[in-house]
Amino acid sequence: MSEPASDRTIPNELTVETQDAEDPRPESGVPRSPHSLPSIDTERHTLHSDTDSAIGSFSDVSSTISLRSSIYRNVEENGRTYHSYKEGKYVLPNDEPEKERLELQHTLWAVTFGEKLFFAPIGENLQNVLDVGTGTGVWAIEFANMFPSTKVLGTDLTPIQPLYVPTNCSFQIDDAEDDWNFNEKFDYIHGRALLTCFTDPKHVLTQAFEALSPGGYLELQDPVYPLRYVGPPAVNSNLYQWVELCIEGSTKLGRPWNNVVNYKRWLEEIGFEDVVELNFYMPTNPWAKGKYFKQVGALLQENYMNGLEAMSLRVIGALGWTAEEIREFLVRVKRDVRDPSITAYCPIKVVYGRKPL
């Protein structure tokens, strides 16, 4: 499926706001000021079209995998609900506020990537596609609409996907850390925001390699922690402390949040060829220059405001904090998230590679 041409470009420089300006695009890869970040890839990112946006037939999760009714029950904790299948493996909730945040997060990814769902050169003739850790299934549904002749499967630990989906899209409850026993090989495997999920990410990526058809692609899209700063890091801020606590807590839980920087090396070590790493930046609020970064920053700010509690209760709780102490602390963290003088940003890495022919 070809993509329509577009004049939309993604800025490749992030700078502190000094005046209203259009999206900056430096003429070279050299930053233009001491407060600039290194340039990122300057290729043109065109928009995907979605000509088949109607949600069609009924897809029953139970038709894909035999599920006990207990899987649909939730575990209640500190006023939030969590998955019961493989209880405790995933640290974020699965309740309505979290589902709404995941939908907002999908919009954040879309704006950051210029509406692209993927970057790997996967071509048009796809038979089977897998979305690992599909969450609410929104990426899988949009991909299925874009490629109506492709079978798209989304897997997750919790059944929070919609019942009415495109006819070529289905979901099943599955743990990606278990042995992969799919009946078919995949032409493309996608994973987004998986940094919080796995005790041994490289093992999961190795299983993805085995599950791909020769010539198939694996693509990962993930935030990089800890946050970075333009200028000196705000080490005395509550936001900085929150990130440090989350990394410490996630490490104690066996699922550290700082593994994304290893993705490219792991794919190469596993045996993927033509591995590509693309870099993007999300300001934590609209502090940066340019309409593009202001929009991204506003969305990430909203994502944090709605998701800090979900991201913190179990992770910081692993360090011995009570839910009340965490919530009191998050009041101060949210104040920092809204503070434009704290010029923090979240690097984003897109890494993809091809299984040898």
mmCIF file of N, CA, C and O in Angstrom, residues 9-12 25-26 28-29 39-45:
data_model
loop_
_atom_site.group_PDB
_atom_site.id
_atom_site.type_symbol
_atom_site.label_atom_id
_atom_site.label_comp_id
_atom_site.label_asym_id
_atom_site.label_seq_id
_atom_site.Cartn_x
_atom_site.Cartn_y
_atom_site.Cartn_z
ATOM 1 N N THR A 9 6.996 17.665 7.638
ATOM 2 C CA THR A 9 8.286 17.182 8.086
ATOM 3 C C THR A 9 8.326 17.229 9.602
ATOM 4 O O THR A 9 7.634 18.025 10.237
ATOM 5 N N ILE A 10 9.140 16.373 10.177
ATOM 6 C CA ILE A 10 9.309 16.347 11.623
ATOM 7 C C ILE A 10 10.567 17.125 11.961
ATOM 8 O O ILE A 10 11.641 16.831 11.445
ATOM 9 N N PRO A 11 10.478 18.129 12.824
ATOM 10 C CA PRO A 11 11.660 18.926 13.154
ATOM 11 C C PRO A 11 12.763 18.041 13.720
ATOM 12 O O PRO A 11 12.506 17.059 14.390
ATOM 13 N N ASN A 12 13.994 18.422 13.465
ATOM 14 C CA ASN A 12 15.115 17.634 13.941
ATOM 15 C C ASN A 12 15.986 18.397 14.925
ATOM 16 O O ASN A 12 17.150 18.114 15.088
ATOM 17 N N ARG A 25 14.030 23.610 11.337
ATOM 18 C CA ARG A 25 14.690 22.527 10.625
ATOM 19 C C ARG A 25 16.062 23.024 10.218
ATOM 20 O O ARG A 25 16.205 23.735 9.238
ATOM 21 N N PRO A 26 17.100 22.664 10.987
ATOM 22 C CA PRO A 26 18.432 23.213 10.697
ATOM 23 C C PRO A 26 18.931 22.753 9.340
ATOM 24 O O PRO A 26 18.565 21.687 8.851
ATOM 25 N N SER A 28 21.930 21.925 8.639
ATOM 26 C CA SER A 28 22.940 20.874 8.776
ATOM 27 C C SER A 28 22.680 20.132 10.063
ATOM 28 O O SER A 28 21.784 20.461 10.826
ATOM 29 N N GLY A 29 23.481 19.095 10.325
ATOM 30 C CA GLY A 29 23.329 18.323 11.548
ATOM 31 C C GLY A 29 23.978 18.985 12.739
ATOM 32 O O GLY A 29 24.021 18.409 13.821
ATOM 33 N N SER A 39 21.018 16.775 16.197
ATOM 34 C CA SER A 39 19.968 16.628 15.203
ATOM 35 C C SER A 39 19.545 15.183 15.084
ATOM 36 O O SER A 39 20.304 14.266 15.375
ATOM 37 N N ILE A 40 18.292 14.946 14.678
ATOM 38 C CA ILE A 40 17.808 13.601 14.442
ATOM 39 C C ILE A 40 17.602 13.418 12.956
ATOM 40 O O ILE A 40 17.891 14.302 12.156
ATOM 41 N N ASP A 41 17.118 12.258 12.595
ATOM 42 C CA ASP A 41 16.985 11.914 11.188
ATOM 43 C C ASP A 41 16.114 12.934 10.460
ATOM 44 O O ASP A 41 15.042 13.297 10.928
ATOM 45 N N THR A 42 16.564 13.356 9.298
ATOM 46 C CA THR A 42 15.888 14.428 8.579
ATOM 47 C C THR A 42 15.086 13.933 7.394
ATOM 48 O O THR A 42 14.674 14.728 6.558
ATOM 49 N N GLU A 43 14.879 12.603 7.312
ATOM 50 C CA GLU A 43 14.084 12.102 6.199
ATOM 51 C C GLU A 43 12.661 12.645 6.286
ATOM 52 O O GLU A 43 12.163 12.976 7.349
ATOM 53 N N ARG A 44 11.984 12.731 5.165
ATOM 54 C CA ARG A 44 10.601 13.185 5.161
ATOM 55 C C ARG A 44 9.719 12.070 5.675
ATOM 56 O O ARG A 44 9.860 10.921 5.285
ATOM 57 N N HIS A 45 8.843 12.411 6.606
ATOM 58 C CA HIS A 45 7.924 11.434 7.163
ATOM 59 C C HIS A 45 6.528 11.733 6.618
ATOM 60 O O HIS A 45 5.913 12.724 6.973
#
